Coordinates of C-alpha atoms and ligand atoms in Angstrom, one line a residue:
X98 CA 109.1 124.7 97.0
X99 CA 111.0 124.3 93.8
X100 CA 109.3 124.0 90.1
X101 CA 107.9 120.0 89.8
X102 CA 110.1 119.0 87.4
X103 CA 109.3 115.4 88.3
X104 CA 110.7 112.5 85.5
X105 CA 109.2 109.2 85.9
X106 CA 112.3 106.5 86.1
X107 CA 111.2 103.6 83.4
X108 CA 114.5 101.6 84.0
X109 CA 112.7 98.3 82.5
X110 CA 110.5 99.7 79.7
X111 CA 107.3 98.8 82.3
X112 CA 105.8 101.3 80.0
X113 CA 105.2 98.0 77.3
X114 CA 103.6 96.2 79.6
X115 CA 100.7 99.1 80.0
X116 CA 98.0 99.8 77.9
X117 CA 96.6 102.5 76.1
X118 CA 94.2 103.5 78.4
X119 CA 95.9 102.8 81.3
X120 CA 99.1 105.5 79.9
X121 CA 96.2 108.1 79.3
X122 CA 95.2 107.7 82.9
X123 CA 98.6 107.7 84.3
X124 CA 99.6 111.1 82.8
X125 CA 96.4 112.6 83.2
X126 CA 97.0 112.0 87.4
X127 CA 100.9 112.7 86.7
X128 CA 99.8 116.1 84.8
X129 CA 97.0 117.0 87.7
X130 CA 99.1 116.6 89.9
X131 CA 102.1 118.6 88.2
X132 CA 99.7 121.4 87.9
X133 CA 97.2 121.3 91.3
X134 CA 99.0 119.5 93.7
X135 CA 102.6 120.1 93.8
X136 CA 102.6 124.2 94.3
X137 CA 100.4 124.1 97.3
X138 CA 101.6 120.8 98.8
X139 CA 104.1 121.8 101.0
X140 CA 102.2 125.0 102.3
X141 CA 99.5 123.0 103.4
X142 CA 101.7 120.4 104.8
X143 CA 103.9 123.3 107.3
X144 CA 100.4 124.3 108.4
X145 CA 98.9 120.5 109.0
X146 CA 95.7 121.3 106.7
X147 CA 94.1 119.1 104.2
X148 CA 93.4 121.2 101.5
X149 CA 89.9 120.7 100.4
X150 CA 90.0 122.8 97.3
X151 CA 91.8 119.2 95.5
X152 CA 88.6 117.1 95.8
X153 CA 87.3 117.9 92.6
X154 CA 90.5 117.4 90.7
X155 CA 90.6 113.7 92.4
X156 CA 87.6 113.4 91.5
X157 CA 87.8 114.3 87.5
X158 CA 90.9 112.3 87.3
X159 CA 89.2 109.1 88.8
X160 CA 90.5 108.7 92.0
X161 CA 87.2 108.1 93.9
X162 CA 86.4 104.5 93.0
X163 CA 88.4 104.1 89.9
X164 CA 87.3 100.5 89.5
X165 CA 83.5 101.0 90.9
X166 CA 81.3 100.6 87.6
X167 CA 80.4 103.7 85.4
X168 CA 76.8 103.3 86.7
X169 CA 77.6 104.4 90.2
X170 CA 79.8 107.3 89.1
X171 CA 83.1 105.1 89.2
X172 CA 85.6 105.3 86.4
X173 CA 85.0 101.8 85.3
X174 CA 89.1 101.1 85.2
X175 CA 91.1 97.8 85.8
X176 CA 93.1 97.2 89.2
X177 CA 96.3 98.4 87.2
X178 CA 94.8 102.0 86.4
X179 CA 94.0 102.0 89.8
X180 CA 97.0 101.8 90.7
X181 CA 98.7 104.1 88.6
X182 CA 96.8 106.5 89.7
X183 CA 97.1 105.7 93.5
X184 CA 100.9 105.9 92.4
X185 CA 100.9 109.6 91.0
X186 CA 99.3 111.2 93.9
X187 CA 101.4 109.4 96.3
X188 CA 104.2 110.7 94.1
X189 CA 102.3 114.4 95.1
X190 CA 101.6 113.3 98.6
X191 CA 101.2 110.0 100.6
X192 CA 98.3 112.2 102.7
X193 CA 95.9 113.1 99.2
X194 CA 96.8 109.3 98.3
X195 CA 95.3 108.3 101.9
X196 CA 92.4 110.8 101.2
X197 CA 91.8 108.7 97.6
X198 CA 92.4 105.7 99.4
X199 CA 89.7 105.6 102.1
X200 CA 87.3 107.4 99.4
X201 CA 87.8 104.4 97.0
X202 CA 88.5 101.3 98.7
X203 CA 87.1 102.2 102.6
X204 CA 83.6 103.6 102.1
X205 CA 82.6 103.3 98.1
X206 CA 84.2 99.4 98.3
X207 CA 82.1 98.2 100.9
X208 CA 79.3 100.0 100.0
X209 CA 79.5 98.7 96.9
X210 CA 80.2 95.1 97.9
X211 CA 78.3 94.7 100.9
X212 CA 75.5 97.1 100.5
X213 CA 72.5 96.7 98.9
X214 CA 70.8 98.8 96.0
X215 CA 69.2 101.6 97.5
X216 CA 72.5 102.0 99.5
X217 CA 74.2 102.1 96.3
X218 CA 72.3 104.9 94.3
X219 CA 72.0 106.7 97.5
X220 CA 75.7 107.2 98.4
X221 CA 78.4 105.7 95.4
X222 CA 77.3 108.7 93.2
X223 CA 78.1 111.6 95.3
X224 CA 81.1 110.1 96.4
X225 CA 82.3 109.3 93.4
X226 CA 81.6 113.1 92.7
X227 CA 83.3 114.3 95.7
X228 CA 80.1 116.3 96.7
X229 CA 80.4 113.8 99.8
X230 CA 83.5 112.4 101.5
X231 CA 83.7 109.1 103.4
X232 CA 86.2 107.8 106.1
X233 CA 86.3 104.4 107.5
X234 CA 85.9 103.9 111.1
X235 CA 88.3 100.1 112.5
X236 CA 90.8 101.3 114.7
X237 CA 89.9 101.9 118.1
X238 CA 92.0 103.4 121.2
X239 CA 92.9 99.7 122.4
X240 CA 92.4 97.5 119.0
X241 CA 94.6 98.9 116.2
X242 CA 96.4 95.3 114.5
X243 CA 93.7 93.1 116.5
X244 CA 90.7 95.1 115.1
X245 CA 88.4 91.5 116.0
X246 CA 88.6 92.7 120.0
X247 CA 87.0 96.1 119.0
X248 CA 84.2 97.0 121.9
X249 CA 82.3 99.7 119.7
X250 CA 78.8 97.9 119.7
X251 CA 75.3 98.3 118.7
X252 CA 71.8 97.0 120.1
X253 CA 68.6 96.3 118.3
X254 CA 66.1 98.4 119.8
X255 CA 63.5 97.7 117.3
X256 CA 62.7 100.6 115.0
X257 CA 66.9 101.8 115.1
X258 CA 70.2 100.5 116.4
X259 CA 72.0 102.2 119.0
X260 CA 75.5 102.6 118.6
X261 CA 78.2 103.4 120.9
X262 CA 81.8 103.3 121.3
X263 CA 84.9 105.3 119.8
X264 CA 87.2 105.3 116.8
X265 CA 90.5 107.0 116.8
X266 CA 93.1 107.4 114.1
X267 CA 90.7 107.8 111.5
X268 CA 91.8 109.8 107.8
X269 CA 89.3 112.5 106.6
X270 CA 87.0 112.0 109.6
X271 CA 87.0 116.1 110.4
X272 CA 85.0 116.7 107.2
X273 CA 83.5 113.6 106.0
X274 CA 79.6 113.8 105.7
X275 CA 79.6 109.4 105.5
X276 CA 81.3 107.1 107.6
X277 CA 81.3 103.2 107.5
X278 CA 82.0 101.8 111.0
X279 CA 82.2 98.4 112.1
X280 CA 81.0 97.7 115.3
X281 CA 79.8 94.6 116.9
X282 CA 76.1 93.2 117.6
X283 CA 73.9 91.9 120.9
X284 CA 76.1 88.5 119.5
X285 CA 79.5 89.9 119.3
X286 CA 79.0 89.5 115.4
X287 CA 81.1 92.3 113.6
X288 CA 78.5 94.6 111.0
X289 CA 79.5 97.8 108.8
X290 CA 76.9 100.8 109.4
X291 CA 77.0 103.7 107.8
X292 CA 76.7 106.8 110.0
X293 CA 76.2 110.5 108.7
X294 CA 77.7 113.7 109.8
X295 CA 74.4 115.4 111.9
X296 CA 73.2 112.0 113.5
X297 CA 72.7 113.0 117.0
X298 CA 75.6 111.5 119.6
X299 CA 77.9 111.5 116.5
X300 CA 81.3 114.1 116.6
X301 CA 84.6 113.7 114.8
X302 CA 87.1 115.7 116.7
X303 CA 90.6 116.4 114.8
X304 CA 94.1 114.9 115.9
X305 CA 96.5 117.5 116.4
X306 CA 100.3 117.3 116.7
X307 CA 101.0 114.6 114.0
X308 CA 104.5 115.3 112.4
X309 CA 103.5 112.4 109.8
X310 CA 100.9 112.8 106.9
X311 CA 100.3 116.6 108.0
X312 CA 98.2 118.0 104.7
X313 CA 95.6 114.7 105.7
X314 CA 92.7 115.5 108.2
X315 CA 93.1 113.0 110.7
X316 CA 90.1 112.8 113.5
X317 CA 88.6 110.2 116.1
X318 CA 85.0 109.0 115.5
X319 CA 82.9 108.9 119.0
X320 CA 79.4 107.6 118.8
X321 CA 77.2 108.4 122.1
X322 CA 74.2 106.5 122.0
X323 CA 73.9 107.5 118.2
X324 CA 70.4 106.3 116.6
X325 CA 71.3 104.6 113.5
X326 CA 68.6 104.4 110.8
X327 CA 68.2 100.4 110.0
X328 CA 68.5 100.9 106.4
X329 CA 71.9 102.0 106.9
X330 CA 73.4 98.8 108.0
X331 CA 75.6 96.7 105.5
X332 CA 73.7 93.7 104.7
X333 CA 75.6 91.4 102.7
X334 CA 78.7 90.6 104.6
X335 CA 79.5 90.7 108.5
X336 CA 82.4 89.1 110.4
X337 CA 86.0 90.3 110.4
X338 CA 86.7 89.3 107.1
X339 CA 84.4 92.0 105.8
X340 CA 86.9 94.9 106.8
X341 CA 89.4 93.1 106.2
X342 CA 88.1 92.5 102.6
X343 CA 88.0 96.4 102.2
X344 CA 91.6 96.5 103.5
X345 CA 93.3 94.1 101.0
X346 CA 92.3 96.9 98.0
X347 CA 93.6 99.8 100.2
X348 CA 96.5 98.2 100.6
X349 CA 97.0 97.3 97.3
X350 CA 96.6 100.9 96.2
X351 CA 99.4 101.9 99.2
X352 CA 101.2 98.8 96.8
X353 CA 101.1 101.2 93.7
X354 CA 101.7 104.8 95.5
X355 CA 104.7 103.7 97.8
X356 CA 106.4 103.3 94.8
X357 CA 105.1 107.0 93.6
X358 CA 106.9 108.5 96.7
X359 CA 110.0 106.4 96.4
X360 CA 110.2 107.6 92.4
X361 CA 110.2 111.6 93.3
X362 CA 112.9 111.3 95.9
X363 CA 114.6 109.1 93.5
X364 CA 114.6 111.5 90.5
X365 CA 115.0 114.4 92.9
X366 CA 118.5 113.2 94.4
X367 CA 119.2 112.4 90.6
X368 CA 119.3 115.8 89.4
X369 CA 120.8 117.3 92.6
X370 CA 123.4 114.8 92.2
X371 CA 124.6 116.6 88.9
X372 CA 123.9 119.9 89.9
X373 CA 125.7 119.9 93.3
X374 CA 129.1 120.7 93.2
X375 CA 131.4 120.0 96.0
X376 CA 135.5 119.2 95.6
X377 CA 135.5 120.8 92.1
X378 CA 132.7 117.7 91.1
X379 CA 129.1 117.4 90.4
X380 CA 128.7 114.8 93.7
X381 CA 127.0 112.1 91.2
X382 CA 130.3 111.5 90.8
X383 CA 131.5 110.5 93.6
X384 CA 131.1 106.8 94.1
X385 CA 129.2 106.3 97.5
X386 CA 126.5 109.0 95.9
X387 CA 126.4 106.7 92.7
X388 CA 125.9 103.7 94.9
X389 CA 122.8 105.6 96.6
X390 CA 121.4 105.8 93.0
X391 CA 122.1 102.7 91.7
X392 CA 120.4 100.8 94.4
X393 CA 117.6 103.0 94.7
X394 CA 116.5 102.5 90.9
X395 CA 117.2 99.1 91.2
X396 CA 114.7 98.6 94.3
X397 CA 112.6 101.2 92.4
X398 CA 112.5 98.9 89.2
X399 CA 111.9 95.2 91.5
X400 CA 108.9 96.8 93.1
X401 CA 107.5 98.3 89.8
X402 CA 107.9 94.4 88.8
X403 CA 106.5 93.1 91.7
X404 CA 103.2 95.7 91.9
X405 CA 102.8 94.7 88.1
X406 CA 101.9 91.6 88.0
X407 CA 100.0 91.5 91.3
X408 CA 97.9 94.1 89.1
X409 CA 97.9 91.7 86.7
X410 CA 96.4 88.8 88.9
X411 CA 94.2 91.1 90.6
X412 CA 92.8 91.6 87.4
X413 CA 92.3 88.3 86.6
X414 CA 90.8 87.7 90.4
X415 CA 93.4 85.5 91.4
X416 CA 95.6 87.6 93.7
X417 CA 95.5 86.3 97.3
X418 CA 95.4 88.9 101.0
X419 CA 98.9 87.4 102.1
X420 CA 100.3 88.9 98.0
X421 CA 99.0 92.3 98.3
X422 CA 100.2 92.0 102.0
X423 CA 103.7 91.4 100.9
X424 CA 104.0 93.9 98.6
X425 CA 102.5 96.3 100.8
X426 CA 105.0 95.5 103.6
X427 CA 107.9 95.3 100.4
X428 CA 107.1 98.6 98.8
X429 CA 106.6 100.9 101.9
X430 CA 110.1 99.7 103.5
X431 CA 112.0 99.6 99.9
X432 CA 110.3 104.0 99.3
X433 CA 111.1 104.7 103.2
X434 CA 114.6 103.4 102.9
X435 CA 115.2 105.3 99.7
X436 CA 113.5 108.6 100.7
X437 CA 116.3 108.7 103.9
X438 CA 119.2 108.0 101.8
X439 CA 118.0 110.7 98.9
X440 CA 117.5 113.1 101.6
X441 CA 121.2 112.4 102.9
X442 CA 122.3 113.0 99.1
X443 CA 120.3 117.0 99.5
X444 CA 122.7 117.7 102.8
X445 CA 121.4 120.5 104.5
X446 CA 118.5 121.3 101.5
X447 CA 117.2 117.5 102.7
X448 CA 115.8 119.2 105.6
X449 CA 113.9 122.0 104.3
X450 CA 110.8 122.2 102.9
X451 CA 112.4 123.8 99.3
X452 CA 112.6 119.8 98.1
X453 CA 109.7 116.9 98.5
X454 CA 111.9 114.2 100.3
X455 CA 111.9 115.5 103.9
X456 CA 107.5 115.2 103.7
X457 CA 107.7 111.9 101.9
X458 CA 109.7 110.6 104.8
X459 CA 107.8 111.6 107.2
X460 CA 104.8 110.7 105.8
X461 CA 106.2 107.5 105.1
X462 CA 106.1 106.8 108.6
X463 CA 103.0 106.3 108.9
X464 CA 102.2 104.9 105.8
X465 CA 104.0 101.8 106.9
X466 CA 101.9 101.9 109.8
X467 CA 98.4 102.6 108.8
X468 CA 96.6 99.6 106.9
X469 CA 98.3 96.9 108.9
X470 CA 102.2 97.4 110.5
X471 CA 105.4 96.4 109.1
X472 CA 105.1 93.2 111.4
X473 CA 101.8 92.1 110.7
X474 CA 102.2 92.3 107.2
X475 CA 105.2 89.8 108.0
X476 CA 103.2 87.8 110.1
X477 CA 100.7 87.3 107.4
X478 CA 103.2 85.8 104.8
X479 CA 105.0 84.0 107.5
X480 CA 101.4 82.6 108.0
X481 CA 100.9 81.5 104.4
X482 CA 103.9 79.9 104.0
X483 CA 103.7 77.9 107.3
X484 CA 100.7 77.3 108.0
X485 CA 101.2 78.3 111.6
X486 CA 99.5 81.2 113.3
X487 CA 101.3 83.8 115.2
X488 CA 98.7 85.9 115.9
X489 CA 96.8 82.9 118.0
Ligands
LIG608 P1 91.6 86.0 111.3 O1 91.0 85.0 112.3 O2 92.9 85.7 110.6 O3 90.5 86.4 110.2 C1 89.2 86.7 110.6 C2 88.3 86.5 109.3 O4 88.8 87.4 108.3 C3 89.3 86.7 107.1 N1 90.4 87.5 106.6 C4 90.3 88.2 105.5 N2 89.4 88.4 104.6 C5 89.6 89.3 103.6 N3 90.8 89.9 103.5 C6 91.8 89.7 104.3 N4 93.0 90.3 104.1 C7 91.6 88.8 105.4 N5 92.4 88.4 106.4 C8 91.6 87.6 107.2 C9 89.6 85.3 107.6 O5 89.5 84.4 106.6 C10 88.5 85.1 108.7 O6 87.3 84.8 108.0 P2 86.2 83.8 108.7 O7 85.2 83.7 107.7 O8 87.0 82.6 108.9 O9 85.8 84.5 110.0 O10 91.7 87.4 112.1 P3 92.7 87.8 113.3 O11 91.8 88.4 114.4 O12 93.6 86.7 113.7 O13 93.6 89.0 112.7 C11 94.4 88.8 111.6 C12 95.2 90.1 111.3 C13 96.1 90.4 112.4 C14 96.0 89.8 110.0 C15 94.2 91.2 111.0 O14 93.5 91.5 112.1 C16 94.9 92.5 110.5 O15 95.1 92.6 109.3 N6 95.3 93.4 111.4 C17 95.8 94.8 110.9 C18 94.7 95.8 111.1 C19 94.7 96.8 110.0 O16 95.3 96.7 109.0 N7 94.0 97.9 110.3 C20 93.9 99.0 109.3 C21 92.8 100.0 109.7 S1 92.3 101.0 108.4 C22 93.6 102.0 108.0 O17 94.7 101.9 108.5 C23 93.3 103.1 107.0 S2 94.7 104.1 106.8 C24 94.2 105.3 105.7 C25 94.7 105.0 104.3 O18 94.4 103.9 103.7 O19 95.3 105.9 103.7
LIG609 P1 99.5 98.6 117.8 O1 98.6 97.6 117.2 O2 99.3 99.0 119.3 O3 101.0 98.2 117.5 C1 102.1 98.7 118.2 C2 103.3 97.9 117.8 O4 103.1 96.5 118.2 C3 103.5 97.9 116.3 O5 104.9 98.0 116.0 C4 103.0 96.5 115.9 O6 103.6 96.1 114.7 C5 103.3 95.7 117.1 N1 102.5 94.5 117.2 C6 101.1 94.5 117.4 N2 100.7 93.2 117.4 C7 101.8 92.4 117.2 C8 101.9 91.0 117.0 N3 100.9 90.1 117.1 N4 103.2 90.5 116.8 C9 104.2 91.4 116.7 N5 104.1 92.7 116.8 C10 102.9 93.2 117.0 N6 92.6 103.2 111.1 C11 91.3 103.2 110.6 O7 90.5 102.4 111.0 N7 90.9 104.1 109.6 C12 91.7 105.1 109.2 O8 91.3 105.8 108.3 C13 93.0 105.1 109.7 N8 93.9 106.1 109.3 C14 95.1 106.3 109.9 C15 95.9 107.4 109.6 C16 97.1 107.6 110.3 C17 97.9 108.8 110.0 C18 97.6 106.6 111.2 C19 98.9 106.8 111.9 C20 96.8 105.5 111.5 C21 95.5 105.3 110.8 N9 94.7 104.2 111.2 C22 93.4 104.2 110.6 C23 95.1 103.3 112.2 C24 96.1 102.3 111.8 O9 95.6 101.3 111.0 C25 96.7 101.7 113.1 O10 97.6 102.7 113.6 C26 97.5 100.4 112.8 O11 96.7 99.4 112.4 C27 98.3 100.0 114.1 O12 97.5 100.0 115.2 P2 98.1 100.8 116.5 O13 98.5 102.1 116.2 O14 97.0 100.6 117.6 O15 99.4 100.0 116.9

């Protein structure tokens, strides 16, 4: 893969509107993953590996529950630091982002927000640490967008639960030692329990064959009459809403690091546009290649906008599920569109693995998948701005 020579496009001077801190923790993340990420990336994508040897650089640059308080081993950041880091590794990869993003805001969130203490102390440090990774089991074989008709249940059988059921689509299951699944009661009541690698009944098999987010570990989660520990069940929120609660701050993150992958095939079509010479003419200056750019910074620039100021509500609490589910929806579509027309711009080089753009597309595909599809996300602001329910 070529030298990462990546230049951040700043078309607006967004860079006023960020603090201090949240700069330092920016190009600490941009400089990480300069240096660790992008000159192993690619291997590790053409061999469909996750490579592990990463987690302690995500965690030192405060990707595992950059908002979780400094007490628990979070970084203590804002929503817009989070973000700004989700967007540099996604500008690495959107598969170490998804890694970062179940670590954070799948397993640490709820933890955090629905656990109690002892759950807590016991799991948000080494997590935060990396010493343990988490996944988050929803999905199932027949429920992926209607994740309320889920059949993975448990029963009460006094001294432990019982849980059974399946899980399938799941990122980092192959290695993680923690997983929060959310499985239904004797009362069809939905509940998040947290089941560790060695529990008897419990196996994580890997999914093979995916052309899409290859350097992620991607796994099913199959429980077979597993005997949970009571402790380990979430007690302070159950219901749908409770995954769904987890969701709205992965998706926010996907929010920030769409618009990572959409910046590096940005600036990487910029600079082959001046170097590539075809008709006697670097091709930047051809108009229909200038046309590619100039719509491409322009989307790049509304959706840096956009993300900012729901950061900025976020922060303040006020930023509503059917928000962060249209940027979401607006930010995956606006880097997916741009990552096929700046592979176009590389001709023949768009396909290899020498340049980023061909992995971001691909990985792109299932970025605007994974944590609700294109359509639901539409569905949900189509919702809040009628009032009437499509999904009922
Ligand atoms: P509905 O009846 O609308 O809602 C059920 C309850 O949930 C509440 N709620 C929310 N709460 C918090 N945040 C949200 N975003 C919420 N959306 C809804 C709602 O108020 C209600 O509460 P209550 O107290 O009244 O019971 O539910 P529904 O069954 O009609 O479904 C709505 C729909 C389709 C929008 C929802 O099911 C949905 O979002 N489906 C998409 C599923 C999805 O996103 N799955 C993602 C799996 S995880 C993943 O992909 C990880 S990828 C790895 C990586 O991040 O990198
Ligand atoms: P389906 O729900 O079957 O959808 C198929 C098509 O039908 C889609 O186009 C969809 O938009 C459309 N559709 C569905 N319902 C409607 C409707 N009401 N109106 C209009 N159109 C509709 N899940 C986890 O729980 N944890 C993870 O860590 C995780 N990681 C993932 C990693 C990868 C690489 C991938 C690909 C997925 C991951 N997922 C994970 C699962 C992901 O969230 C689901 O794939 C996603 O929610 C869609 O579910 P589905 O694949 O079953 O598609």
């Amino acid at each position: 893969m070529k030298p990462d020579v990546f230049e951040a496009p700043d078309y607006y001077n967004l860079d006023e509107l960020l603090s201090n801190e949240h700069k330092l923790v920016r190009d600490a993340a941009r400089a990480w993953v300069k240096r660790d990420v992008s000159p192993i990336i690619e291997d590790y994508a053409q061999k469909a590996e996750f490579p592990k040897q990463i987690i302690t650089g995500l965690a030192e640059i405060g990707a595992f529950g950059p908002y979780i308080p400094v007490e628990y081993g979070g970084a203590g950041l804002d929503q817009i630091s989070y973000g700004l880091i989700m967007q540099e590794i996604e500008r690495g990869d959107s598969g170490v982002r998804s890694t970062a993003s179940v670590q954070s805001s799948l397993v640490m969130y709820p933890i955090w927000k629905y656990g109690n203490e002892a759950q807590r102390q016991k799991y948000l440090p080494k997590l935060a640490s990396g010493e343990w990774m988490g996944c988050f089991g929803l999905t199932e074989p027949d429920h992926g967008s209607n994740p309320g008709g889920m059949v993975t249940n448990f029963k009460d059988m006094g001294d432990h639960y019982l849980l059974n059921g399946a899980k399938m689509w799941i990122s980092n299951a192959p290695f993680a030692q923690v997983a929060v699944v959310w499985a239904k009661d004797e009362d069809d009541r939905i509940h998040g329990l947290i089941v560790e690698r060695g529990m008897e009944g419990f196996s994580t098999p890997e999914t093979h064959n995916k052309w899409s987010l290859r350097a992620s570990a991607t796994g099913e989660l199959i429980f077979d009459n597993v005997k949970v520990p009571k402790e380990n069940l979430l007690p302070n929120k159950s219901g749908l809403g409770a995954p769904l609660g987890c969701l709205d701050s992965a998706r926010y993150g996907i929010a920030w690091g769409a618009i990572g992958a959409a910046m590096d095939c940005y600036d990487t079509a910029l600079r082959y546009s001046k170097e590539r010479i075809q008709f006697g003419k670097p091709i930047g200056q051809f108009q229909l290649q200038q046309k590619k750019l100039a719509e491409m910074i322009t989307e790049i620039t509304k959706a840096q906008l956009l993300t900012w100021r729901l950061g900025v509500l976020k922060n303040e609490g006020k930023a509503t599920s059917a928000q962060i589910s249209m940027a979401k929806r607006n930010n995956v579509e606006m880097a997916i569109n741009i990552a096929r027309e700046a592979r176009q711009m590389l001709g023949g080089m768009g396909i290899t693995g020498e340049y980023s753009i061909m992995r971001h597309s691909m990985n792109l595909e299932s970025v605007i998948t994974y944590e609700g599809t294109h359509d639901i996300h539409l569905l949900i602001t189509g919702l809040d701005i009628t009032g009437l329910n499509a999904f009922k």
